[in-house]
Amino acid sequence: MGAASLTTELARLRRGLALAAWGYVFLFFDLKIGSVSLTPRFAGFLLLTAAIGDLAGERRDLSLLRPLCILLAAWAGADWALSWVGEDLNGLVPPLELIVWTAELYCHFQFLTDMAALAQRLRPASPIPACLRLSRTAYVLLCTATALVDALMTGPLRETSFYVTFVLALAGLAAALTVAVCLIALRVSVGKATDEEF
């Protein structure tokens, strides 16, 4: 691979990893003024869609997630638009909401699986691949546990469920932050790659 091609490839990889890291920041850190998010989730999915465009050359099955990310961005965008009038999509169409929730979990699991595989190829000796796999699994399990606690703990247990959900949410936030840090660390390490590594 020539020097110009290597430079272009490195730039694309670094940009894709940066977009993915920012995507997870928008998806998992919800800063609000009133009911309106300043870090809307639809922007996170659009950033992941852009990241897939840059990274699909390295992991071809990533391109299969692009339509799903666009659909999730549309759902999140509609929810964000409704927030301007104090409404949201929660509970409006329960079966569709369940499908969207399941699709989002699948999207995160597959995207982070591909990121871990990419990290394994680029930096097999580093802790980044294992960290991404662990964070991916922890996040999906914590999301599932939170949904189960919310659905099952009713009546007198409802007050307890708030505390359990809060602890699970904090753990999920830690897993999401770890994902972003791992993606940034991988981006930095890709910048140090040599021609022999590609």
PDB file of N, CA and C in Angstrom, residues 12-108:
ATOM      1  N   ARG A  12      -9.553   7.953   7.155  1.00  0.00           N
ATOM      2  CA  ARG A  12     -10.929   7.440   7.155  1.00  0.00           C
ATOM      3  C   ARG A  12     -11.219   6.653   8.434  1.00  0.00           C
ATOM      4  N   LEU A  13     -10.282   5.809   8.844  1.00  0.00           N
ATOM      5  CA  LEU A  13     -10.447   5.037  10.075  1.00  0.00           C
ATOM      6  C   LEU A  13     -10.577   5.951  11.286  1.00  0.00           C
ATOM      7  N   ARG A  14      -9.681   6.919  11.363  1.00  0.00           N
ATOM      8  CA  ARG A  14      -9.698   7.834  12.508  1.00  0.00           C
ATOM      9  C   ARG A  14     -10.990   8.643  12.553  1.00  0.00           C
ATOM     10  N   ARG A  15     -11.447   9.106  11.384  1.00  0.00           N
ATOM     11  CA  ARG A  15     -12.695   9.875  11.336  1.00  0.00           C
ATOM     12  C   ARG A  15     -13.882   8.994  11.742  1.00  0.00           C
ATOM     13  N   GLY A  16     -13.928   7.761  11.235  1.00  0.00           N
ATOM     14  CA  GLY A  16     -15.007   6.847  11.581  1.00  0.00           C
ATOM     15  C   GLY A  16     -15.055   6.540  13.067  1.00  0.00           C
ATOM     16  N   LEU A  17     -13.895   6.319  13.669  1.00  0.00           N
ATOM     17  CA  LEU A  17     -13.847   6.031  15.106  1.00  0.00           C
ATOM     18  C   LEU A  17     -14.239   7.254  15.931  1.00  0.00           C
ATOM     19  N   ALA A  18     -13.822   8.444  15.472  1.00  0.00           N
ATOM     20  CA  ALA A  18     -14.217   9.675  16.171  1.00  0.00           C
ATOM     21  C   ALA A  18     -15.738   9.879  16.085  1.00  0.00           C
ATOM     22  N   LEU A  19     -16.312   9.634  14.902  1.00  0.00           N
ATOM     23  CA  LEU A  19     -17.764   9.766  14.740  1.00  0.00           C
ATOM     24  C   LEU A  19     -18.505   8.774  15.636  1.00  0.00           C
ATOM     25  N   ALA A  20     -17.981   7.549  15.722  1.00  0.00           N
ATOM     26  CA  ALA A  20     -18.612   6.538  16.576  1.00  0.00           C
ATOM     27  C   ALA A  20     -18.562   6.963  18.044  1.00  0.00           C
ATOM     28  N   ALA A  21     -17.404   7.463  18.476  1.00  0.00           N
ATOM     29  CA  ALA A  21     -17.276   7.903  19.875  1.00  0.00           C
ATOM     30  C   ALA A  21     -18.253   9.039  20.171  1.00  0.00           C
ATOM     31  N   TRP A  22     -18.339  10.024  19.285  1.00  0.00           N
ATOM     32  CA  TRP A  22     -19.281  11.126  19.483  1.00  0.00           C
ATOM     33  C   TRP A  22     -20.721  10.640  19.423  1.00  0.00           C
ATOM     34  N   GLY A  23     -20.977   9.645  18.563  1.00  0.00           N
ATOM     35  CA  GLY A  23     -22.315   9.072  18.496  1.00  0.00           C
ATOM     36  C   GLY A  23     -22.748   8.514  19.837  1.00  0.00           C
ATOM     37  N   TYR A  24     -21.835   7.809  20.498  1.00  0.00           N
ATOM     38  CA  TYR A  24     -22.181   7.243  21.811  1.00  0.00           C
ATOM     39  C   TYR A  24     -22.320   8.326  22.881  1.00  0.00           C
ATOM     40  N   VAL A  25     -21.590   9.410  22.754  1.00  0.00           N
ATOM     41  CA  VAL A  25     -21.779  10.534  23.686  1.00  0.00           C
ATOM     42  C   VAL A  25     -23.205  11.071  23.555  1.00  0.00           C
ATOM     43  N   PHE A  26     -23.667  11.280  22.320  1.00  0.00           N
ATOM     44  CA  PHE A  26     -25.027  11.797  22.109  1.00  0.00           C
ATOM     45  C   PHE A  26     -26.091  10.787  22.519  1.00  0.00           C
ATOM     46  N   LEU A  27     -25.805   9.511  22.355  1.00  0.00           N
ATOM     47  CA  LEU A  27     -26.801   8.495  22.687  1.00  0.00           C
ATOM     48  C   LEU A  27     -26.963   8.293  24.187  1.00  0.00           C
ATOM     49  N   PHE A  28     -25.886   8.471  24.943  1.00  0.00           N
ATOM     50  CA  PHE A  28     -25.928   8.069  26.337  1.00  0.00           C
ATOM     51  C   PHE A  28     -25.804   9.200  27.350  1.00  0.00           C
ATOM     52  N   PHE A  29     -25.523  10.416  26.895  1.00  0.00           N
ATOM     53  CA  PHE A  29     -25.425  11.547  27.829  1.00  0.00           C
ATOM     54  C   PHE A  29     -26.498  12.557  27.454  1.00  0.00           C
ATOM     55  N   ASP A  30     -27.578  12.555  28.216  1.00  0.00           N
ATOM     56  CA  ASP A  30     -28.756  13.350  27.883  1.00  0.00           C
ATOM     57  C   ASP A  30     -28.776  14.641  28.699  1.00  0.00           C
ATOM     58  N   LEU A  31     -28.314  15.729  28.081  1.00  0.00           N
ATOM     59  CA  LEU A  31     -28.337  17.043  28.730  1.00  0.00           C
ATOM     60  C   LEU A  31     -29.592  17.767  28.258  1.00  0.00           C
ATOM     61  N   LYS A  32     -30.412  18.239  29.212  1.00  0.00           N
ATOM     62  CA  LYS A  32     -31.707  18.822  28.848  1.00  0.00           C
ATOM     63  C   LYS A  32     -31.890  20.223  29.402  1.00  0.00           C
ATOM     64  N   ILE A  33     -32.685  20.990  28.681  1.00  0.00           N
ATOM     65  CA  ILE A  33     -33.258  22.228  29.198  1.00  0.00           C
ATOM     66  C   ILE A  33     -34.768  21.994  29.166  1.00  0.00           C
ATOM     67  N   GLY A  34     -35.359  21.875  30.348  1.00  0.00           N
ATOM     68  CA  GLY A  34     -36.773  21.494  30.420  1.00  0.00           C
ATOM     69  C   GLY A  34     -36.928  20.078  29.907  1.00  0.00           C
ATOM     70  N   SER A  35     -37.807  19.912  28.922  1.00  0.00           N
ATOM     71  CA  SER A  35     -38.013  18.573  28.352  1.00  0.00           C
ATOM     72  C   SER A  35     -37.244  18.362  27.053  1.00  0.00           C
ATOM     73  N   VAL A  36     -36.501  19.391  26.617  1.00  0.00           N
ATOM     74  CA  VAL A  36     -35.804  19.327  25.323  1.00  0.00           C
ATOM     75  C   VAL A  36     -34.336  18.970  25.522  1.00  0.00           C
ATOM     76  N   SER A  37     -33.897  17.916  24.836  1.00  0.00           N
ATOM     77  CA  SER A  37     -32.520  17.456  24.950  1.00  0.00           C
ATOM     78  C   SER A  37     -31.585  18.313  24.104  1.00  0.00           C
ATOM     79  N   LEU A  38     -30.450  18.683  24.706  1.00  0.00           N
ATOM     80  CA  LEU A  38     -29.403  19.403  23.973  1.00  0.00           C
ATOM     81  C   LEU A  38     -28.461  18.434  23.268  1.00  0.00           C
ATOM     82  N   THR A  39     -28.540  17.164  23.650  1.00  0.00           N
ATOM     83  CA  THR A  39     -27.757  16.104  23.009  1.00  0.00           C
ATOM     84  C   THR A  39     -28.732  15.053  22.488  1.00  0.00           C
ATOM     85  N   PRO A  40     -29.500  15.405  21.451  1.00  0.00           N
ATOM     86  CA  PRO A  40     -30.579  14.520  20.997  1.00  0.00           C
ATOM     87  C   PRO A  40     -30.059  13.172  20.497  1.00  0.00           C
ATOM     88  N   ARG A  41     -30.795  12.123  20.817  1.00  0.00           N
ATOM     89  CA  ARG A  41     -30.389  10.770  20.454  1.00  0.00           C
ATOM     90  C   ARG A  41     -30.357  10.569  18.940  1.00  0.00           C
ATOM     91  N   PHE A  42     -31.226  11.271  18.202  1.00  0.00           N
ATOM     92  CA  PHE A  42     -31.209  11.092  16.754  1.00  0.00           C
ATOM     93  C   PHE A  42     -29.864  11.500  16.171  1.00  0.00           C
ATOM     94  N   ALA A  43     -29.220  12.513  16.777  1.00  0.00           N
ATOM     95  CA  ALA A  43     -27.889  12.930  16.313  1.00  0.00           C
ATOM     96  C   ALA A  43     -26.877  11.805  16.549  1.00  0.00           C
ATOM     97  N   GLY A  44     -27.023  11.086  17.662  1.00  0.00           N
ATOM     98  CA  GLY A  44     -26.144   9.957  17.933  1.00  0.00           C
ATOM     99  C   GLY A  44     -26.259   8.882  16.869  1.00  0.00           C
ATOM    100  N   PHE A  45     -27.492   8.560  16.476  1.00  0.00           N
ATOM    101  CA  PHE A  45     -27.674   7.539  15.440  1.00  0.00           C
ATOM    102  C   PHE A  45     -27.181   8.019  14.077  1.00  0.00           C
ATOM    103  N   LEU A  46     -27.348   9.309  13.798  1.00  0.00           N
ATOM    104  CA  LEU A  46     -26.825   9.836  12.542  1.00  0.00           C
ATOM    105  C   LEU A  46     -25.288   9.805  12.530  1.00  0.00           C
ATOM    106  N   LEU A  47     -24.676  10.073  13.683  1.00  0.00           N
ATOM    107  CA  LEU A  47     -23.217   9.981  13.775  1.00  0.00           C
ATOM    108  C   LEU A  47     -22.756   8.534  13.588  1.00  0.00           C
ATOM    109  N   LEU A  48     -23.488   7.578  14.154  1.00  0.00           N
ATOM    110  CA  LEU A  48     -23.149   6.164  13.935  1.00  0.00           C
ATOM    111  C   LEU A  48     -23.300   5.788  12.463  1.00  0.00           C
ATOM    112  N   THR A  49     -24.331   6.331  11.813  1.00  0.00           N
ATOM    113  CA  THR A  49     -24.527   6.073  10.379  1.00  0.00           C
ATOM    114  C   THR A  49     -23.330   6.597   9.580  1.00  0.00           C
ATOM    115  N   ALA A  50     -22.871   7.799   9.919  1.00  0.00           N
ATOM    116  CA  ALA A  50     -21.700   8.362   9.240  1.00  0.00           C
ATOM    117  C   ALA A  50     -20.452   7.535   9.545  1.00  0.00           C
ATOM    118  N   ALA A  51     -20.318   7.066  10.788  1.00  0.00           N
ATOM    119  CA  ALA A  51     -19.170   6.230  11.157  1.00  0.00           C
ATOM    120  C   ALA A  51     -19.161   4.945  10.343  1.00  0.00           C
ATOM    121  N   ILE A  52     -20.334   4.361  10.148  1.00  0.00           N
ATOM    122  CA  ILE A  52     -20.433   3.127   9.352  1.00  0.00           C
ATOM    123  C   ILE A  52     -19.925   3.370   7.935  1.00  0.00           C
ATOM    124  N   GLY A  53     -20.235   4.547   7.376  1.00  0.00           N
ATOM    125  CA  GLY A  53     -19.742   4.884   6.043  1.00  0.00           C
ATOM    126  C   GLY A  53     -18.230   4.853   5.966  1.00  0.00           C
ATOM    127  N   ASP A  54     -17.562   5.285   7.032  1.00  0.00           N
ATOM    128  CA  ASP A  54     -16.097   5.301   7.041  1.00  0.00           C
ATOM    129  C   ASP A  54     -15.487   3.950   7.402  1.00  0.00           C
ATOM    130  N   LEU A  55     -16.197   3.154   8.194  1.00  0.00           N
ATOM    131  CA  LEU A  55     -15.614   1.926   8.729  1.00  0.00           C
ATOM    132  C   LEU A  55     -16.061   0.657   8.014  1.00  0.00           C
ATOM    133  N   ALA A  56     -17.071   0.763   7.139  1.00  0.00           N
ATOM    134  CA  ALA A  56     -17.598  -0.433   6.482  1.00  0.00           C
ATOM    135  C   ALA A  56     -16.556  -1.122   5.605  1.00  0.00           C
ATOM    136  N   GLY A  57     -15.579  -0.383   5.132  1.00  0.00           N
ATOM    137  CA  GLY A  57     -14.514  -0.988   4.336  1.00  0.00           C
ATOM    138  C   GLY A  57     -13.663  -1.947   5.151  1.00  0.00           C
ATOM    139  N   GLU A  58     -13.606  -1.710   6.453  1.00  0.00           N
ATOM    140  CA  GLU A  58     -12.835  -2.578   7.351  1.00  0.00           C
ATOM    141  C   GLU A  58     -13.685  -3.732   7.874  1.00  0.00           C
ATOM    142  N   ARG A  59     -14.969  -3.479   8.093  1.00  0.00           N
ATOM    143  CA  ARG A  59     -15.911  -4.500   8.592  1.00  0.00           C
ATOM    144  C   ARG A  59     -17.149  -4.429   7.716  1.00  0.00           C
ATOM    145  N   ARG A  60     -17.212  -5.283   6.697  1.00  0.00           N
ATOM    146  CA  ARG A  60     -18.261  -5.169   5.682  1.00  0.00           C
ATOM    147  C   ARG A  60     -19.670  -5.325   6.245  1.00  0.00           C
ATOM    148  N   ASP A  61     -19.835  -6.175   7.269  1.00  0.00           N
ATOM    149  CA  ASP A  61     -21.190  -6.377   7.792  1.00  0.00           C
ATOM    150  C   ASP A  61     -21.716  -5.151   8.533  1.00  0.00           C
ATOM    151  N   LEU A  62     -20.851  -4.177   8.805  1.00  0.00           N
ATOM    152  CA  LEU A  62     -21.323  -2.925   9.406  1.00  0.00           C
ATOM    153  C   LEU A  62     -22.355  -2.234   8.525  1.00  0.00           C
ATOM    154  N   SER A  63     -22.178  -2.354   7.205  1.00  0.00           N
ATOM    155  CA  SER A  63     -23.097  -1.670   6.290  1.00  0.00           C
ATOM    156  C   SER A  63     -24.531  -2.168   6.447  1.00  0.00           C
ATOM    157  N   LEU A  64     -24.709  -3.389   6.990  1.00  0.00           N
ATOM    158  CA  LEU A  64     -26.052  -3.907   7.229  1.00  0.00           C
ATOM    159  C   LEU A  64     -26.775  -3.131   8.327  1.00  0.00           C
ATOM    160  N   LEU A  65     -26.016  -2.458   9.184  1.00  0.00           N
ATOM    161  CA  LEU A  65     -26.614  -1.682  10.268  1.00  0.00           C
ATOM    162  C   LEU A  65     -27.055  -0.286   9.837  1.00  0.00           C
ATOM    163  N   ARG A  66     -26.606   0.155   8.668  1.00  0.00           N
ATOM    164  CA  ARG A  66     -26.925   1.521   8.232  1.00  0.00           C
ATOM    165  C   ARG A  66     -28.434   1.789   8.167  1.00  0.00           C
ATOM    166  N   PRO A  67     -29.246   0.929   7.495  1.00  0.00           N
ATOM    167  CA  PRO A  67     -30.697   1.209   7.465  1.00  0.00           C
ATOM    168  C   PRO A  67     -31.320   1.220   8.863  1.00  0.00           C
ATOM    169  N   LEU A  68     -30.839   0.330   9.728  1.00  0.00           N
ATOM    170  CA  LEU A  68     -31.368   0.279  11.090  1.00  0.00           C
ATOM    171  C   LEU A  68     -31.048   1.565  11.847  1.00  0.00           C
ATOM    172  N   CYS A  69     -29.829   2.073  11.695  1.00  0.00           N
ATOM    173  CA  CYS A  69     -29.444   3.332  12.351  1.00  0.00           C
ATOM    174  C   CYS A  69     -30.299   4.493  11.844  1.00  0.00           C
ATOM    175  N   ILE A  70     -30.604   4.483  10.552  1.00  0.00           N
ATOM    176  CA  ILE A  70     -31.435   5.557   9.982  1.00  0.00           C
ATOM    177  C   ILE A  70     -32.859   5.488  10.553  1.00  0.00           C
ATOM    178  N   LEU A  71     -33.407   4.270  10.660  1.00  0.00           N
ATOM    179  CA  LEU A  71     -34.747   4.116  11.237  1.00  0.00           C
ATOM    180  C   LEU A  71     -34.770   4.523  12.711  1.00  0.00           C
ATOM    181  N   LEU A  72     -33.730   4.146  13.448  1.00  0.00           N
ATOM    182  CA  LEU A  72     -33.658   4.530  14.861  1.00  0.00           C
ATOM    183  C   LEU A  72     -33.497   6.046  15.003  1.00  0.00           C
ATOM    184  N   ALA A  73     -32.765   6.658  14.071  1.00  0.00           N
ATOM    185  CA  ALA A  73     -32.622   8.122  14.084  1.00  0.00           C
ATOM    186  C   ALA A  73     -33.973   8.786  13.830  1.00  0.00           C
ATOM    187  N   ALA A  74     -34.766   8.214  12.915  1.00  0.00           N
ATOM    188  CA  ALA A  74     -36.086   8.780  12.618  1.00  0.00           C
ATOM    189  C   ALA A  74     -37.009   8.687  13.842  1.00  0.00           C
ATOM    190  N   TRP A  75     -36.984   7.534  14.521  1.00  0.00           N
ATOM    191  CA  TRP A  75     -37.803   7.356  15.729  1.00  0.00           C
ATOM    192  C   TRP A  75     -37.372   8.354  16.806  1.00  0.00           C
ATOM    193  N   ALA A  76     -36.058   8.433  17.038  1.00  0.00           N
ATOM    194  CA  ALA A  76     -35.547   9.343  18.062  1.00  0.00           C
ATOM    195  C   ALA A  76     -35.800  10.797  17.682  1.00  0.00           C
ATOM    196  N   GLY A  77     -35.732  11.090  16.383  1.00  0.00           N
ATOM    197  CA  GLY A  77     -36.010  12.452  15.922  1.00  0.00           C
ATOM    198  C   GLY A  77     -37.458  12.846  16.157  1.00  0.00           C
ATOM    199  N   ALA A  78     -38.387  11.904  15.909  1.00  0.00           N
ATOM    200  CA  ALA A  78     -39.801  12.176  16.169  1.00  0.00           C
ATOM    201  C   ALA A  78     -40.040  12.391  17.662  1.00  0.00           C
ATOM    202  N   ASP A  79     -39.376  11.583  18.484  1.00  0.00           N
ATOM    203  CA  ASP A  79     -39.511  11.728  19.937  1.00  0.00           C
ATOM    204  C   ASP A  79     -38.964  13.087  20.385  1.00  0.00           C
ATOM    205  N   TRP A  80     -37.825  13.497  19.807  1.00  0.00           N
ATOM    206  CA  TRP A  80     -37.220  14.787  20.153  1.00  0.00           C
ATOM    207  C   TRP A  80     -38.133  15.945  19.724  1.00  0.00           C
ATOM    208  N   ALA A  81     -38.728  15.824  18.535  1.00  0.00           N
ATOM    209  CA  ALA A  81     -39.632  16.883  18.051  1.00  0.00           C
ATOM    210  C   ALA A  81     -40.838  17.024  18.985  1.00  0.00           C
ATOM    211  N   LEU A  82     -41.375  15.887  19.448  1.00  0.00           N
ATOM    212  CA  LEU A  82     -42.509  15.941  20.373  1.00  0.00           C
ATOM    213  C   LEU A  82     -42.127  16.556  21.718  1.00  0.00           C
ATOM    214  N   SER A  83     -40.849  16.421  22.101  1.00  0.00           N
ATOM    215  CA  SER A  83     -40.416  16.969  23.392  1.00  0.00           C
ATOM    216  C   SER A  83     -40.542  18.489  23.445  1.00  0.00           C
ATOM    217  N   TRP A  84     -40.560  19.135  22.278  1.00  0.00           N
ATOM    218  CA  TRP A  84     -40.705  20.594  22.243  1.00  0.00           C
ATOM    219  C   TRP A  84     -42.088  21.037  22.722  1.00  0.00           C
ATOM    220  N   VAL A  85     -43.051  20.116  22.659  1.00  0.00           N
ATOM    221  CA  VAL A  85     -44.390  20.442  23.153  1.00  0.00           C
ATOM    222  C   VAL A  85     -44.718  19.631  24.406  1.00  0.00           C
ATOM    223  N   GLY A  86     -43.675  19.107  25.044  1.00  0.00           N
ATOM    224  CA  GLY A  86     -43.843  18.392  26.305  1.00  0.00           C
ATOM    225  C   GLY A  86     -44.378  16.976  26.177  1.00  0.00           C
ATOM    226  N   GLU A  87     -44.310  16.398  24.999  1.00  0.00           N
ATOM    227  CA  GLU A  87     -44.804  15.028  24.775  1.00  0.00           C
ATOM    228  C   GLU A  87     -43.626  14.124  24.410  1.00  0.00           C
ATOM    229  N   ASP A  88     -43.900  12.802  24.330  1.00  0.00           N
ATOM    230  CA  ASP A  88     -42.906  11.851  23.837  1.00  0.00           C
ATOM    231  C   ASP A  88     -43.619  10.638  23.260  1.00  0.00           C
ATOM    232  N   LEU A  89     -42.845   9.721  22.704  1.00  0.00           N
ATOM    233  CA  LEU A  89     -43.415   8.534  22.068  1.00  0.00           C
ATOM    234  C   LEU A  89     -43.645   7.384  23.042  1.00  0.00           C
ATOM    235  N   ASN A  90     -43.172   7.515  24.280  1.00  0.00           N
ATOM    236  CA  ASN A  90     -43.299   6.434  25.253  1.00  0.00           C
ATOM    237  C   ASN A  90     -44.755   6.103  25.514  1.00  0.00           C
ATOM    238  N   GLY A  91     -45.101   4.850  25.324  1.00  0.00           N
ATOM    239  CA  GLY A  91     -46.445   4.383  25.625  1.00  0.00           C
ATOM    240  C   GLY A  91     -47.480   4.639  24.547  1.00  0.00           C
ATOM    241  N   LEU A  92     -47.151   5.383  23.484  1.00  0.00           N
ATOM    242  CA  LEU A  92     -48.133   5.673  22.440  1.00  0.00           C
ATOM    243  C   LEU A  92     -48.492   4.426  21.646  1.00  0.00           C
ATOM    244  N   VAL A  93     -47.460   3.676  21.246  1.00  0.00           N
ATOM    245  CA  VAL A  93     -47.671   2.432  20.494  1.00  0.00           C
ATOM    246  C   VAL A  93     -46.785   1.361  21.140  1.00  0.00           C
ATOM    247  N   PRO A  94     -47.233   0.737  22.250  1.00  0.00           N
ATOM    248  CA  PRO A  94     -46.383  -0.186  23.008  1.00  0.00           C
ATOM    249  C   PRO A  94     -45.714  -1.286  22.185  1.00  0.00           C
ATOM    250  N   PRO A  95     -46.431  -1.966  21.257  1.00  0.00           N
ATOM    251  CA  PRO A  95     -45.747  -3.019  20.492  1.00  0.00           C
ATOM    252  C   PRO A  95     -44.603  -2.462  19.634  1.00  0.00           C
ATOM    253  N   LEU A  96     -44.838  -1.295  19.020  1.00  0.00           N
ATOM    254  CA  LEU A  96     -43.799  -0.684  18.191  1.00  0.00           C
ATOM    255  C   LEU A  96     -42.636  -0.226  19.056  1.00  0.00           C
ATOM    256  N   GLU A  97     -42.934   0.286  20.239  1.00  0.00           N
ATOM    257  CA  GLU A  97     -41.886   0.719  21.163  1.00  0.00           C
ATOM    258  C   GLU A  97     -40.985  -0.456  21.561  1.00  0.00           C
ATOM    259  N   LEU A  98     -41.591  -1.615  21.778  1.00  0.00           N
ATOM    260  CA  LEU A  98     -40.821  -2.818  22.119  1.00  0.00           C
ATOM    261  C   LEU A  98     -39.926  -3.238  20.959  1.00  0.00           C
ATOM    262  N   ILE A  99     -40.465  -3.146  19.742  1.00  0.00           N
ATOM    263  CA  ILE A  99     -39.672  -3.495  18.556  1.00  0.00           C
ATOM    264  C   ILE A  99     -38.486  -2.550  18.418  1.00  0.00           C
ATOM    265  N   VAL A 100     -38.726  -1.245  18.614  1.00  0.00           N
ATOM    266  CA  VAL A 100     -37.648  -0.253  18.508  1.00  0.00           C
ATOM    267  C   VAL A 100     -36.588  -0.506  19.581  1.00  0.00           C
ATOM    268  N   TRP A 101     -37.021  -0.793  20.806  1.00  0.00           N
ATOM    269  CA  TRP A 101     -36.086  -1.064  21.902  1.00  0.00           C
ATOM    270  C   TRP A 101     -35.213  -2.282  21.584  1.00  0.00           C
ATOM    271  N   THR A 102     -35.842  -3.339  21.069  1.00  0.00           N
ATOM    272  CA  THR A 102     -35.104  -4.555  20.708  1.00  0.00           C
ATOM    273  C   THR A 102     -34.136  -4.280  19.562  1.00  0.00           C
ATOM    274  N   ALA A 103     -34.595  -3.520  18.565  1.00  0.00           N
ATOM    275  CA  ALA A 103     -33.736  -3.178  17.431  1.00  0.00           C
ATOM    276  C   ALA A 103     -32.536  -2.348  17.884  1.00  0.00           C
ATOM    277  N   GLU A 104     -32.766  -1.453  18.840  1.00  0.00           N
ATOM    278  CA  GLU A 104     -31.659  -0.626  19.332  1.00  0.00           C
ATOM    279  C   GLU A 104     -30.628  -1.475  20.078  1.00  0.00           C
ATOM    280  N   LEU A 105     -31.106  -2.408  20.903  1.00  0.00           N
ATOM    281  CA  LEU A 105     -30.171  -3.297  21.607  1.00  0.00           C
ATOM    282  C   LEU A 105     -29.352  -4.109  20.614  1.00  0.00           C
ATOM    283  N   TYR A 106     -30.023  -4.632  19.586  1.00  0.00           N
ATOM    284  CA  TYR A 106     -29.311  -5.403  18.556  1.00  0.00           C
ATOM    285  C   TYR A 106     -28.272  -4.534  17.860  1.00  0.00           C
ATOM    286  N   CYS A 107     -28.671  -3.296  17.522  1.00  0.00           N
ATOM    287  CA  CYS A 107     -27.764  -2.371  16.829  1.00  0.00           C
ATOM    288  C   CYS A 107     -26.499  -2.133  17.654  1.00  0.00           C
ATOM    289  N   HIS A 108     -26.671  -1.849  18.939  1.00  0.00           N
ATOM    290  CA  HIS A 108     -25.505  -1.616  19.798  1.00  0.00           C
ATOM    291  C   HIS A 108     -24.643  -2.866  19.919  1.00  0.00           C
TER     292      HIS A 108
END
